[in-house]
PDB file of C-alpha atoms in Angstrom:
ATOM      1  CA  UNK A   1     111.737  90.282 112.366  1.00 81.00           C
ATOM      2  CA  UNK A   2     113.569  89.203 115.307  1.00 81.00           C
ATOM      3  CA  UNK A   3     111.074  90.836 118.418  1.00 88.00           C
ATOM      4  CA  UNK A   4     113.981  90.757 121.053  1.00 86.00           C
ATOM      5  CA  UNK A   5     116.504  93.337 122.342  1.00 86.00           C
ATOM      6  CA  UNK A   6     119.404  91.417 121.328  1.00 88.00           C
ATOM      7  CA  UNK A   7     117.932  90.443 117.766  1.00 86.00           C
ATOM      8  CA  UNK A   8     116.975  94.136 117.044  1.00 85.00           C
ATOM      9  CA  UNK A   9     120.906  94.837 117.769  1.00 85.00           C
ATOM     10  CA  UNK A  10     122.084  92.033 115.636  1.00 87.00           C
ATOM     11  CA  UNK A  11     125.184  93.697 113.925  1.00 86.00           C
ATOM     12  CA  UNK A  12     124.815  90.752 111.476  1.00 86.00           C
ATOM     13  CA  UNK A  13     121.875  92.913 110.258  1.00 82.00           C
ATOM     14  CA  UNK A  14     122.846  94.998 107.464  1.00 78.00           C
ATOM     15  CA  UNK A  15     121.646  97.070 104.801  1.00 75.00           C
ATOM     16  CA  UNK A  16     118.490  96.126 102.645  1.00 77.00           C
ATOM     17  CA  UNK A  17     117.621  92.794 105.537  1.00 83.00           C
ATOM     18  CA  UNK A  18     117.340  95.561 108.038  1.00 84.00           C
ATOM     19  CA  UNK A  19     115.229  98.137 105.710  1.00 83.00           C
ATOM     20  CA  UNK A  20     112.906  95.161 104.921  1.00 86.00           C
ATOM     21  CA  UNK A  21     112.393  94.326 108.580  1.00 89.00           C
ATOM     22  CA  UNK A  22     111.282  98.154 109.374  1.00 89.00           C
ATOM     23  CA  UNK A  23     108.785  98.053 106.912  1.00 90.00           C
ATOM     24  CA  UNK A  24     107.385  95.153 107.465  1.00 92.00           C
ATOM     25  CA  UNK A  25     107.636  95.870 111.575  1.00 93.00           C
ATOM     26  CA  UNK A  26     106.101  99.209 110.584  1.00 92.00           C
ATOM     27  CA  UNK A  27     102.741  98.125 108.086  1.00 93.00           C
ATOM     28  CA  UNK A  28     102.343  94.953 111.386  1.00 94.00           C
ATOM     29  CA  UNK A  29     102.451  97.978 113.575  1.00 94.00           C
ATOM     30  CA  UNK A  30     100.036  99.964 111.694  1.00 94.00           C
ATOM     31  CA  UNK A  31      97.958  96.840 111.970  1.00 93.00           C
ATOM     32  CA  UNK A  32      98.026  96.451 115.304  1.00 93.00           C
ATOM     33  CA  UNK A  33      97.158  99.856 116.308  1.00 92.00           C
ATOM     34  CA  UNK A  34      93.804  99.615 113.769  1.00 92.00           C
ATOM     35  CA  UNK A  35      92.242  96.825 115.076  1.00 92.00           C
ATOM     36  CA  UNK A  36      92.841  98.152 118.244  1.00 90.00           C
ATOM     37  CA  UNK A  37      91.174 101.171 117.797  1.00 87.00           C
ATOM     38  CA  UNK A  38      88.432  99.806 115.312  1.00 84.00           C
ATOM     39  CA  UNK A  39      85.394 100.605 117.432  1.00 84.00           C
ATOM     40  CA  UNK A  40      86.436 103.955 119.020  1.00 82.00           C
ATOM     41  CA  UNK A  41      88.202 105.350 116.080  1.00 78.00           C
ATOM     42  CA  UNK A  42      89.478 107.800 118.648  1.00 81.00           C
ATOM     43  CA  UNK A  43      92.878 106.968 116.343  1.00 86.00           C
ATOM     44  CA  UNK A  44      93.322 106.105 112.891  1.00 89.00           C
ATOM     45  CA  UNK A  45      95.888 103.879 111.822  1.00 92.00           C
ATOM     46  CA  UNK A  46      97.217 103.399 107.484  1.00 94.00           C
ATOM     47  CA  UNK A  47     100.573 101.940 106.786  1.00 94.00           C
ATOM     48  CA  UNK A  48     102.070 103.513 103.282  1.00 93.00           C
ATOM     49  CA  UNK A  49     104.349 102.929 100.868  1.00 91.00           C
ATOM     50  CA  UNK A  50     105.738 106.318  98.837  1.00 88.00           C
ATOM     51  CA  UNK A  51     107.210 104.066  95.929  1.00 88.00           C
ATOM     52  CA  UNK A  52     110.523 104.473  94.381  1.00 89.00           C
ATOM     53  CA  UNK A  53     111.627 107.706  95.325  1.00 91.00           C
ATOM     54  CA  UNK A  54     114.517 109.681  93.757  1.00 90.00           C
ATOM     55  CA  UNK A  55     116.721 110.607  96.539  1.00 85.00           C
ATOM     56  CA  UNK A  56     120.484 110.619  97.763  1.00 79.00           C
ATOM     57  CA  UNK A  57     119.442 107.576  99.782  1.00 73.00           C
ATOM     58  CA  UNK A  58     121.149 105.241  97.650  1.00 70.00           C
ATOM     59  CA  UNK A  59     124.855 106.930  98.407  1.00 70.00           C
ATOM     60  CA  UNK A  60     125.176 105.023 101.081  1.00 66.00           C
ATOM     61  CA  UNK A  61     124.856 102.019  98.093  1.00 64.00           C
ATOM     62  CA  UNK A  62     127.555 103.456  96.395  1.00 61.00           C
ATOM     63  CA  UNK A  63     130.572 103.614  98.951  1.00 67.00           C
ATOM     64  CA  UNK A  64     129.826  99.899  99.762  1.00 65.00           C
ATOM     65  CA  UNK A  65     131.712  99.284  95.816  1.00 66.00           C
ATOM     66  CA  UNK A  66     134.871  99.124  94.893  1.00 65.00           C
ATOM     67  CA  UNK A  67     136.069 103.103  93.394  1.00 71.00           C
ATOM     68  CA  UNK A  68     136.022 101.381  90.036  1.00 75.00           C
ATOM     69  CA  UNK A  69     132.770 100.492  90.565  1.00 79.00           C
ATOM     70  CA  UNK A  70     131.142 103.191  91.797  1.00 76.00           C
ATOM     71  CA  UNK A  71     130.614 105.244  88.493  1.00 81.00           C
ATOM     72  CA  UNK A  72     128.374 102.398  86.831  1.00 84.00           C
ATOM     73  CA  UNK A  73     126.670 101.866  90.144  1.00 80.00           C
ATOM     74  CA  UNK A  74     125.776 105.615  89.937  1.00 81.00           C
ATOM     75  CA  UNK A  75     124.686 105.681  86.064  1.00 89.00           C
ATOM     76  CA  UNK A  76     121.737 102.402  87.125  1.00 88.00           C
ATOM     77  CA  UNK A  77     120.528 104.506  89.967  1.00 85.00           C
ATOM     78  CA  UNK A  78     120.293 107.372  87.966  1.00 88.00           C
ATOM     79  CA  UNK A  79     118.720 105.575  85.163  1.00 92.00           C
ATOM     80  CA  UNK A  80     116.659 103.532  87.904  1.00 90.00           C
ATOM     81  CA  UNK A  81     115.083 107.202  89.228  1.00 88.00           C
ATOM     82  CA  UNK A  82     114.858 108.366  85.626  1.00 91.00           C
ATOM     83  CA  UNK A  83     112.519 105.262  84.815  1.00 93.00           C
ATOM     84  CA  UNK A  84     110.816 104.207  87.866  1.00 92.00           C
ATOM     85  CA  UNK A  85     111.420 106.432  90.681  1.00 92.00           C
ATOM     86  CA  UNK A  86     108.761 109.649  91.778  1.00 94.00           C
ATOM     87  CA  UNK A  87     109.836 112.666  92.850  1.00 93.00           C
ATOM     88  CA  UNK A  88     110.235 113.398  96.816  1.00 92.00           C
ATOM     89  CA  UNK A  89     106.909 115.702  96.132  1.00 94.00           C
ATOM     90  CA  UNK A  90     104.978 113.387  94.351  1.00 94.00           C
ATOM     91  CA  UNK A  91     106.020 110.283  96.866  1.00 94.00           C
ATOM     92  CA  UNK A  92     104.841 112.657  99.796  1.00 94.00           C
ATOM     93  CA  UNK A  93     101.076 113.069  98.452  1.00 95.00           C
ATOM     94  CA  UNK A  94     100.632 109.469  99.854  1.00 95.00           C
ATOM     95  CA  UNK A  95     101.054 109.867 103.374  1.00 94.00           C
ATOM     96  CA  UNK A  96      99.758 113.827 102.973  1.00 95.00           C
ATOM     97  CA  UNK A  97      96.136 112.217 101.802  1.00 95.00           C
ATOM     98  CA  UNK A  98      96.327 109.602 104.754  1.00 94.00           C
ATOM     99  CA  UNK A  99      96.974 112.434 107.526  1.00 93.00           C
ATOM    100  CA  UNK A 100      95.266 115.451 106.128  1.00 93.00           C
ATOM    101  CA  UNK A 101      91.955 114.602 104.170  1.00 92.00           C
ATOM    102  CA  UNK A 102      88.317 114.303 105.396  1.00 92.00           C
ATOM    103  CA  UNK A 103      87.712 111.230 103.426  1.00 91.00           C
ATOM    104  CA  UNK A 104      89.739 109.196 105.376  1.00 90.00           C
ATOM    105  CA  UNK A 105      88.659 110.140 108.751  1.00 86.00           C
ATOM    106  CA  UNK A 106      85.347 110.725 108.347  1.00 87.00           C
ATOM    107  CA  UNK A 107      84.825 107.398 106.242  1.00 87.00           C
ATOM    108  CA  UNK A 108      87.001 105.751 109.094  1.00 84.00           C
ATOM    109  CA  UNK A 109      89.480 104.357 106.455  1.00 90.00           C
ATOM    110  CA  UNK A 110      91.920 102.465 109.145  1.00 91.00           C
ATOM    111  CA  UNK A 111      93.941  99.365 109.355  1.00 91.00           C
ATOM    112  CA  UNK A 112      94.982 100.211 105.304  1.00 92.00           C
ATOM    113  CA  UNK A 113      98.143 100.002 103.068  1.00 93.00           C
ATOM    114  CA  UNK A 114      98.601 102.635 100.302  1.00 94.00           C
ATOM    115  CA  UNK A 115     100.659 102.788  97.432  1.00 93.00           C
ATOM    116  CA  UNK A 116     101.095 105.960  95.442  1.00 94.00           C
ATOM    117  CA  UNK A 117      99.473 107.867  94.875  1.00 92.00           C
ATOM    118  CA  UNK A 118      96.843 107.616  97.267  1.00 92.00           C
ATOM    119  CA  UNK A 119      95.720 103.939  96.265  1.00 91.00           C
ATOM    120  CA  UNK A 120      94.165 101.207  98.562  1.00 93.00           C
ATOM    121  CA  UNK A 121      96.409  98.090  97.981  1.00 92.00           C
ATOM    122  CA  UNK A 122      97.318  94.470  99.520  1.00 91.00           C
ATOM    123  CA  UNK A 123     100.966  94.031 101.161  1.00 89.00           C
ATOM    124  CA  UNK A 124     102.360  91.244  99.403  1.00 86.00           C
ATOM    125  CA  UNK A 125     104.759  89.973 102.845  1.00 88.00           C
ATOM    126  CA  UNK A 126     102.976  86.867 104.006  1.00 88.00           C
ATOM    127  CA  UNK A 127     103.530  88.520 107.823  1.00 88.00           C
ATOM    128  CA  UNK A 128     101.721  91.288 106.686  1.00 86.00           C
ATOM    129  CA  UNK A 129      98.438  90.243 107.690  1.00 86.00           C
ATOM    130  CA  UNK A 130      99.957  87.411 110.376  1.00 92.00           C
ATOM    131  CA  UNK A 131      97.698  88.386 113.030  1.00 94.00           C
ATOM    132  CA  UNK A 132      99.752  86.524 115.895  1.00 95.00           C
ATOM    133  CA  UNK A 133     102.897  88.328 114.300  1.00 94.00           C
ATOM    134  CA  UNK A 134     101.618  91.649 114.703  1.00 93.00           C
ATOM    135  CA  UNK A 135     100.291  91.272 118.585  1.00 94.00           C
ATOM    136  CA  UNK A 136     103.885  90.351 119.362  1.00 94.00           C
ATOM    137  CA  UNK A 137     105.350  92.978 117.579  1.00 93.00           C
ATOM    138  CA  UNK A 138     102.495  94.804 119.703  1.00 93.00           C
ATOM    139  CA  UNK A 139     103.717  93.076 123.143  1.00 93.00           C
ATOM    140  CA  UNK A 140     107.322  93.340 122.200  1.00 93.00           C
ATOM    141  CA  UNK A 141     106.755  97.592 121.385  1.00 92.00           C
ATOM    142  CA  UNK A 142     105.005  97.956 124.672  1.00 91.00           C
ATOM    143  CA  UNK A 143     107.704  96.332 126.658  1.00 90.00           C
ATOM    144  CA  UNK A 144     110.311  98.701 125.188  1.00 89.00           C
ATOM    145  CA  UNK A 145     107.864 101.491 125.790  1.00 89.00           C
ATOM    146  CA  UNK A 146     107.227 100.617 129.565  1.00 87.00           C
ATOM    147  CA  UNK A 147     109.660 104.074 130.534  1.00 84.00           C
ATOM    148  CA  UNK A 148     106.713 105.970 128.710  1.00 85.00           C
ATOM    149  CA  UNK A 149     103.817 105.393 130.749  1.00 84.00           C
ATOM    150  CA  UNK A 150     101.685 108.037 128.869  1.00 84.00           C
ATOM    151  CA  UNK A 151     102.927 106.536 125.388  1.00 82.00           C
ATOM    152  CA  UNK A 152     101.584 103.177 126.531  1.00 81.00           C
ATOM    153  CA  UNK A 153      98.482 104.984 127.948  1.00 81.00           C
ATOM    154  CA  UNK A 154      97.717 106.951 124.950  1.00 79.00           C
ATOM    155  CA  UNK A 155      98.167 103.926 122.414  1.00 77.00           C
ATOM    156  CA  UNK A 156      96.275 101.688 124.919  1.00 76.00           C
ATOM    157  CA  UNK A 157      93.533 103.696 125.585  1.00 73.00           C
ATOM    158  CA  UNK A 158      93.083 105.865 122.875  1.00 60.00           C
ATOM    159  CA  UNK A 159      90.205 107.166 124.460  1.00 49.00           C
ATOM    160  CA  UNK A 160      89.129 108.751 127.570  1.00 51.00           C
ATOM    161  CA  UNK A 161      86.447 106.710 128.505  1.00 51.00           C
ATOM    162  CA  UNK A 162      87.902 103.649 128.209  1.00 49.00           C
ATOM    163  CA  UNK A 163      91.130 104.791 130.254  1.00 54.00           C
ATOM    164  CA  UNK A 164      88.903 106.189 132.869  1.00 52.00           C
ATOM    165  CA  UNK A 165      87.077 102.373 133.095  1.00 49.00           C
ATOM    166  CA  UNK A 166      90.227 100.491 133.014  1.00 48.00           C
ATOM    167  CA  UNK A 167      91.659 103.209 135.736  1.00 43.00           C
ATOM    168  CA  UNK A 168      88.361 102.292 137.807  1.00 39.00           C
ATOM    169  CA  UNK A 169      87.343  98.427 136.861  1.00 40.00           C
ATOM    170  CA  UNK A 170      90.587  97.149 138.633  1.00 35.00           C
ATOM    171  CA  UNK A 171      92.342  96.629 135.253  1.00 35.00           C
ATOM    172  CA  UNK A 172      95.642  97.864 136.980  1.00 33.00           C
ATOM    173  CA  UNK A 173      96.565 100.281 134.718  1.00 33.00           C
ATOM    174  CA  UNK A 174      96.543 103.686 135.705  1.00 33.00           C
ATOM    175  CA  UNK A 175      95.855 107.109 133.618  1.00 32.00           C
ATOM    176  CA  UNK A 176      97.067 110.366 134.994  1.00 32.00           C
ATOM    177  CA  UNK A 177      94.699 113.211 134.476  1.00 33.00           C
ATOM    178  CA  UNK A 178      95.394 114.723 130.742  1.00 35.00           C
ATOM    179  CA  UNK A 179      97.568 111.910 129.785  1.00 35.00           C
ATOM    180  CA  UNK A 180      95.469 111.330 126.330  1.00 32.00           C
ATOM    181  CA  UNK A 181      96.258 113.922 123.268  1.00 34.00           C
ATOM    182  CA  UNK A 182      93.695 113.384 120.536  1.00 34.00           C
ATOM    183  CA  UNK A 183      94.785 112.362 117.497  1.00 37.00           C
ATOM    184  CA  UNK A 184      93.116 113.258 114.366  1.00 33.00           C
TER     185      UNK A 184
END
């Protein structure tokens, strides 16, 4: 994952590369914010994966072949989604479970990656659990974030208390007043 303006705007980066790179950016990310919020659990961070979903998505896939092409490309899809692929409803209970149920806040499940359907796993991406990787994918988000001073704040600080000693103990951040929404 290239972690610079200009590499995030590669136009060489196309298609599945880019997906791939999201993902991964996205569980490191997930990562990040966990360990950073470990102690205070003030916010709760899981990465998921909703599986194989059958959606239009892949129409994009098709106008990239050939007309003659297209047809056959369209009957493997289909008969990839017949075979593998959930349903959108089923491939939402995933990330329903992570924001919605008791067990995982009140059991402080955090720093995770679930598969369907609602399934503790390993990511298999060596980055995945790269722990210099993810703080600068951290550094790197918080640069591009620097317009948002309360978006920094809030993912910084997560909770009052420790904005209001890093607004008083010199840290040189500052919090405005209300700047924190709970998260839970």
């Amino acid at each position: 994952v290239p972690l610079t303006k200009k590499g995030i705007n590669d136009p060489q980066l196309r298609g599945v590369r880019r997906y791939g790179m999201t993902k991964l950016a996205n569980l490191a990310f997930s990562n990040a914010l966990a360990s950073r919020h470990a102690r205070d659990q003030i916010i709760i961070s899981n990465a998921c994966h909703p599986g194989i979903v059958a959606t239009n998505l892949t129409q994009g896939v098709e106008k990239a072949f050939w007309s003659v092409l297209r047809k056959p490309i369209r009957k493997i899809i289909d008969l990839r989604n017949y075979l593998f692929a959930y349903t959108p409803h089923v491939a939402s209970l995933t990330p329903l479970y992570l924001a919605t149920s008791p067990e995982v806040s009140r059991s402080g499940i955090t720093g995770g990656y679930f598969i369907p359907i609602a399934t503790r796993s390993e990511a298999s991406h060596v980055k995945a659990s790269d722990k210099a990787f993810e703080e600068r994918l951290w550094q790197f988000s918080l640069d591009l974030l620097r317009r948002y001073p309360s978006v920094v704040n809030q993912l910084q600080c997560g909770d009052r208390q420790a904005c209001d000693q890093k607004e008083t103990g010199g840290g040189g951040m500052k919090v405005r007043s209300g700047a924190r929404r709970d998260v839970s």
